[in-house]
Amino acid sequence: MSIAYLGFIGVVAIILWRAWRVRSNYLWLFALAWGAPIVMSGLRIASSFGMVEPSLLVDNSTVIAMAIEALLSSTAIAYRILLLSRERDAAREQEIAARLLADTDPLTGLLNRRAFLARAIGRPGEQTLLIADIDHFKRVNETIGHDGGDEVLRAFARALRSALPTDTLIARIGGEEFAILVDASTSVSPCAIRDRVRGQSMPYDITVTASIGTCTGPLLHDADWKTLYRDADRALFEAKAAGRDRSRSAVSLVSAA
């Protein structure tokens, strides 16, 4: 029996050493849970060799060790479950963050083209697409540099967010080109968007304007998107050709000013 107890202590020592080598987060739990059985085993061994007088503690050492081990093991299991829960929550947060990074434009924080199309195509009912383009953006970059141009893009994105309902799909789909999609039943004024852009604080207090082309139609399939985008882009070209800082509709091509 003494040899069996010694073997038990040896196995525990090997496991604890291995846990220390792999930097286990539960090493201290193992040590606590097995501390009582090791101590009681030591008493049994000492008693069998006449080193300790028999006593109530020694006689009941097995029961005492099992009770303490059960209590500490339950604590260890609860702690392990808590850590697993935290690891799961952290993994979910990382997954959400990665998904957001994959769906957003890193410069403006708006949707990128891929995420925009994934959410836009298939929406039921008539949809209104607005294509907004910053006027003379090349001149902006030449005047205040590309870093200043990047800040203009961020400020332009903030202007769009503040001028549109919160459920509006807004994306940066090109260099200085932005797409806006709303249900046709939602009233969105291109004129109000242009006014908000002109009133937006810009780097070096420069004045930035935008031209907007709009078109309304179904958006159930990829072919619908191509048609809607082509017509809205044509309206945008008409707005720029008319002098910029204007909006046009692909249907009527009447100024929204």
Short mmCIF file of C-alpha atoms in Angstrom, two decimals:
data_model
loop_
_atom_site.label_atom_id
_atom_site.label_comp_id
_atom_site.label_asym_id
_atom_site.label_seq_id
_atom_site.Cartn_x
_atom_site.Cartn_y
_atom_site.Cartn_z
CA MET A 1 0.00 0.00 0.00
CA SER A 2 2.88 2.36 0.77
CA ILE A 3 4.40 1.60 -2.62
CA ALA A 4 1.02 2.41 -4.25
CA TYR A 5 0.90 5.77 -2.44
CA LEU A 6 4.46 6.52 -3.54
CA GLY A 7 3.52 5.65 -7.11
CA PHE A 8 0.54 8.01 -6.89
CA ILE A 9 2.79 10.84 -5.72
CA GLY A 10 5.22 10.08 -8.55
CA VAL A 11 2.49 10.25 -11.21
CA VAL A 12 1.19 13.53 -9.79
CA ALA A 13 4.70 14.97 -9.84
CA ILE A 14 5.11 14.01 -13.52
CA ILE A 15 1.78 15.60 -14.48
CA LEU A 16 2.56 18.81 -12.59
CA TRP A 17 5.98 18.99 -14.24
CA ARG A 18 4.38 18.53 -17.65
CA ALA A 19 1.79 21.23 -16.88
CA TRP A 20 4.58 23.59 -15.91
CA ARG A 21 6.51 22.83 -19.12
CA VAL A 22 3.53 23.68 -21.36
CA ARG A 23 2.66 26.74 -19.25
CA SER A 24 -0.79 25.43 -18.39
CA ASN A 25 -3.27 27.99 -17.05
CA TYR A 26 -4.58 25.32 -14.69
CA LEU A 27 -1.32 24.33 -12.98
CA TRP A 28 -2.29 25.99 -9.72
CA LEU A 29 -5.67 24.25 -9.84
CA PHE A 30 -3.98 20.88 -10.23
CA ALA A 31 -1.67 21.67 -7.34
CA LEU A 32 -4.57 22.67 -5.08
CA ALA A 33 -6.80 19.73 -6.04
CA TRP A 34 -4.05 17.17 -5.53
CA GLY A 35 -2.40 18.83 -2.55
CA ALA A 36 -4.70 17.23 0.02
CA PRO A 37 -4.38 13.64 -1.36
CA ILE A 38 -0.60 14.02 -1.50
CA VAL A 39 -0.41 15.24 2.08
CA MET A 40 -2.70 12.45 3.30
CA SER A 41 -0.73 9.87 1.31
CA GLY A 42 2.42 11.14 3.00
CA LEU A 43 0.78 10.63 6.40
CA ARG A 44 -0.24 7.08 5.44
CA ILE A 45 3.31 6.27 4.32
CA ALA A 46 4.83 7.78 7.47
CA SER A 47 2.34 5.84 9.61
CA SER A 48 3.10 2.54 7.87
CA PHE A 49 6.80 2.99 8.63
CA GLY A 50 6.11 3.95 12.23
CA MET A 51 7.18 7.55 11.72
CA VAL A 52 3.76 8.93 12.76
CA GLU A 53 1.54 7.61 15.51
CA PRO A 54 -1.86 6.31 14.36
CA SER A 55 -4.62 8.86 14.91
CA LEU A 56 -8.13 9.76 13.86
CA LEU A 57 -6.69 12.00 11.14
CA VAL A 58 -4.51 9.24 9.72
CA ASP A 59 -7.26 6.62 9.92
CA ASN A 60 -9.70 8.86 8.04
CA SER A 61 -7.15 10.45 5.74
CA THR A 62 -8.65 8.86 2.62
CA VAL A 63 -12.13 10.25 3.28
CA ILE A 64 -10.74 13.67 4.15
CA ALA A 65 -8.56 13.75 1.04
CA MET A 66 -11.48 12.73 -1.21
CA ALA A 67 -13.73 15.43 0.26
CA ILE A 68 -11.13 18.18 -0.18
CA GLU A 69 -10.26 16.97 -3.68
CA ALA A 70 -13.94 16.90 -4.69
CA LEU A 71 -14.43 20.47 -3.48
CA LEU A 72 -11.33 21.81 -5.19
CA SER A 73 -12.00 19.83 -8.37
CA SER A 74 -15.49 21.33 -8.58
CA THR A 75 -13.93 24.78 -8.24
CA ALA A 76 -11.43 23.93 -10.96
CA ILE A 77 -14.18 22.74 -13.32
CA ALA A 78 -16.21 25.91 -12.71
CA TYR A 79 -13.12 28.03 -13.40
CA ARG A 80 -12.43 26.08 -16.59
CA ILE A 81 -16.00 26.70 -17.79
CA LEU A 82 -15.59 30.40 -17.03
CA LEU A 83 -12.39 30.56 -19.08
CA LEU A 84 -14.00 28.71 -21.98
CA SER A 85 -16.88 31.17 -21.92
CA ARG A 86 -14.46 34.09 -22.03
CA GLU A 87 -12.49 32.48 -24.85
CA ARG A 88 -15.72 31.94 -26.80
CA ASP A 89 -16.79 35.57 -26.31
CA ALA A 90 -13.35 36.81 -27.34
CA ALA A 91 -13.46 34.60 -30.45
CA ARG A 92 -16.88 35.98 -31.36
CA GLU A 93 -15.66 39.54 -30.94
CA GLN A 94 -12.67 38.83 -33.15
CA GLU A 95 -14.91 37.24 -35.76
CA ILE A 96 -17.25 40.25 -35.74
CA ALA A 97 -14.30 42.64 -35.96
CA ALA A 98 -12.82 40.69 -38.86
CA ARG A 99 -16.16 40.67 -40.64
CA LEU A 100 -16.51 44.41 -40.18
CA LEU A 101 -13.02 44.97 -41.53
CA ALA A 102 -13.86 42.83 -44.55
CA ASP A 103 -17.08 44.76 -45.22
CA THR A 104 -15.93 48.35 -44.68
CA ASP A 105 -13.78 50.80 -46.54
CA PRO A 106 -10.72 51.33 -44.31
CA LEU A 107 -10.48 55.05 -45.10
CA THR A 108 -14.06 56.22 -44.59
CA GLY A 109 -15.61 53.44 -42.51
CA LEU A 110 -18.46 53.11 -45.02
CA LEU A 111 -19.38 49.86 -46.75
CA ASN A 112 -17.08 48.77 -49.53
CA ARG A 113 -18.40 47.84 -52.96
CA ARG A 114 -18.60 44.10 -52.29
CA ALA A 115 -20.51 44.47 -49.01
CA PHE A 116 -22.77 47.11 -50.53
CA LEU A 117 -23.80 44.86 -53.40
CA ALA A 118 -24.29 41.89 -51.07
CA ARG A 119 -26.79 43.90 -49.02
CA ALA A 120 -28.36 45.83 -51.90
CA ILE A 121 -29.14 43.17 -54.49
CA GLY A 122 -32.30 41.29 -53.62
CA ARG A 123 -34.08 44.07 -51.75
CA PRO A 124 -37.79 43.92 -52.57
CA GLY A 125 -39.72 46.81 -54.07
CA GLU A 126 -38.52 49.85 -55.96
CA GLN A 127 -35.14 51.19 -54.87
CA THR A 128 -33.57 54.59 -55.40
CA LEU A 129 -29.86 54.65 -56.15
CA LEU A 130 -27.88 57.85 -55.81
CA ILE A 131 -24.30 58.09 -57.13
CA ALA A 132 -22.45 61.00 -55.53
CA ASP A 133 -19.08 62.16 -56.85
CA ILE A 134 -16.84 64.83 -55.32
CA ASP A 135 -16.29 67.64 -57.81
CA HIS A 136 -12.73 68.37 -58.98
CA PHE A 137 -11.24 65.88 -56.53
CA LYS A 138 -8.00 65.71 -58.51
CA ARG A 139 -7.61 69.45 -57.98
CA VAL A 140 -8.22 68.90 -54.23
CA ASN A 141 -5.34 66.42 -54.09
CA GLU A 142 -3.09 68.79 -56.01
CA THR A 143 -3.96 71.66 -53.67
CA ILE A 144 -3.72 70.05 -50.21
CA GLY A 145 -1.93 66.80 -50.96
CA HIS A 146 -3.12 63.21 -50.82
CA ASP A 147 -3.27 63.17 -47.01
CA GLY A 148 -5.56 66.18 -47.17
CA GLY A 149 -7.55 64.44 -49.90
CA ASP A 150 -8.00 61.42 -47.63
CA GLU A 151 -9.33 63.70 -44.89
CA VAL A 152 -11.75 65.24 -47.41
CA LEU A 153 -13.04 61.75 -48.21
CA ARG A 154 -13.57 61.05 -44.50
CA ALA A 155 -15.35 64.38 -44.02
CA PHE A 156 -17.50 63.70 -47.09
CA ALA A 157 -18.48 60.32 -45.62
CA ARG A 158 -19.46 62.01 -42.34
CA ALA A 159 -21.59 64.48 -44.29
CA LEU A 160 -23.42 61.66 -46.05
CA ARG A 161 -24.10 59.85 -42.76
CA SER A 162 -25.51 62.97 -41.13
CA ALA A 163 -27.69 63.85 -44.12
CA LEU A 164 -29.30 60.42 -44.58
CA PRO A 165 -31.51 58.12 -42.48
CA THR A 166 -29.65 55.65 -40.30
CA ASP A 167 -30.88 52.60 -42.26
CA THR A 168 -29.55 53.93 -45.58
CA LEU A 169 -26.94 51.84 -47.39
CA ILE A 170 -23.91 54.05 -48.04
CA ALA A 171 -20.72 52.83 -49.68
CA ARG A 172 -17.54 54.10 -51.21
CA ILE A 173 -17.44 52.28 -54.53
CA GLY A 174 -14.60 54.16 -56.20
CA GLY A 175 -11.91 56.72 -55.52
CA GLU A 176 -14.21 59.69 -54.88
CA GLU A 177 -17.47 58.00 -55.90
CA PHE A 178 -20.09 57.01 -53.35
CA ALA A 179 -23.28 54.97 -53.70
CA ILE A 180 -26.44 55.57 -51.66
CA LEU A 181 -29.41 53.22 -51.70
CA VAL A 182 -32.81 53.79 -50.11
CA ASP A 183 -36.28 52.40 -50.55
CA ALA A 184 -38.16 54.41 -53.16
CA SER A 185 -40.83 55.21 -50.58
CA THR A 186 -38.21 57.01 -48.44
CA SER A 187 -37.85 60.67 -49.23
CA VAL A 188 -34.19 61.55 -49.79
CA SER A 189 -33.34 64.96 -51.22
CA PRO A 190 -30.17 65.17 -53.32
CA CYS A 191 -30.31 68.93 -52.79
CA ALA A 192 -30.17 68.45 -49.00
CA ILE A 193 -27.18 66.12 -49.41
CA ARG A 194 -25.33 68.69 -51.51
CA ASP A 195 -26.12 71.42 -48.99
CA ARG A 196 -24.79 69.25 -46.17
CA VAL A 197 -21.58 68.57 -48.12
CA ARG A 198 -21.03 72.29 -48.74
CA GLY A 199 -21.56 72.99 -45.03
CA GLN A 200 -19.23 70.23 -43.85
CA SER A 201 -15.97 71.39 -42.25
CA MET A 202 -13.13 70.47 -44.57
CA PRO A 203 -9.32 70.54 -44.20
CA TYR A 204 -7.77 73.98 -44.70
CA ASP A 205 -11.33 75.39 -44.89
CA ILE A 206 -11.63 74.49 -48.55
CA THR A 207 -15.08 74.29 -50.12
CA VAL A 208 -16.09 70.90 -51.45
CA THR A 209 -19.11 70.25 -53.66
CA ALA A 210 -20.60 67.10 -55.12
CA SER A 211 -22.62 66.07 -58.14
CA ILE A 212 -25.31 63.45 -57.78
CA GLY A 213 -27.06 61.17 -60.26
CA THR A 214 -30.19 59.26 -59.24
CA CYS A 215 -32.29 56.46 -60.65
CA THR A 216 -35.19 54.39 -59.33
CA GLY A 217 -36.03 50.83 -60.22
CA PRO A 218 -36.08 47.20 -59.07
CA LEU A 219 -32.95 45.64 -57.59
CA LEU A 220 -33.69 41.94 -57.31
CA HIS A 221 -30.88 40.62 -59.51
CA ASP A 222 -27.37 41.48 -60.59
CA ALA A 223 -28.70 42.58 -63.98
CA ASP A 224 -30.99 45.08 -62.19
CA TRP A 225 -27.96 46.54 -60.43
CA LYS A 226 -26.08 46.98 -63.69
CA THR A 227 -29.06 48.74 -65.24
CA LEU A 228 -29.69 50.93 -62.21
CA TYR A 229 -26.03 51.87 -61.87
CA ARG A 230 -25.66 52.62 -65.58
CA ASP A 231 -28.65 54.97 -65.54
CA ALA A 232 -27.60 56.68 -62.30
CA ASP A 233 -24.07 57.09 -63.67
CA ARG A 234 -25.46 58.61 -66.83
CA ALA A 235 -27.45 61.07 -64.71
CA LEU A 236 -24.26 61.88 -62.77
CA PHE A 237 -22.49 62.64 -66.05
CA GLU A 238 -25.33 64.99 -66.99
CA ALA A 239 -25.00 66.78 -63.63
CA LYS A 240 -21.27 67.30 -64.13
CA ALA A 241 -21.75 68.41 -67.71
CA ALA A 242 -24.27 71.00 -66.52
CA GLY A 243 -21.65 72.68 -64.33
CA ARG A 244 -21.23 70.39 -61.29
CA ASP A 245 -22.72 70.85 -57.79
CA ARG A 246 -25.98 69.66 -59.31
CA SER A 247 -28.16 66.59 -59.28
CA ARG A 248 -29.95 64.87 -62.12
CA SER A 249 -32.43 62.03 -62.41
CA ALA A 250 -32.01 59.30 -65.02
CA VAL A 251 -35.71 59.56 -65.79
CA SER A 252 -36.35 63.28 -66.09
CA LEU A 253 -32.81 64.70 -66.04
CA VAL A 254 -34.29 67.73 -64.27
CA SER A 255 -32.08 69.61 -61.83
CA ALA A 256 -32.86 68.99 -58.18
CA ALA A 257 -31.55 72.42 -57.27
#
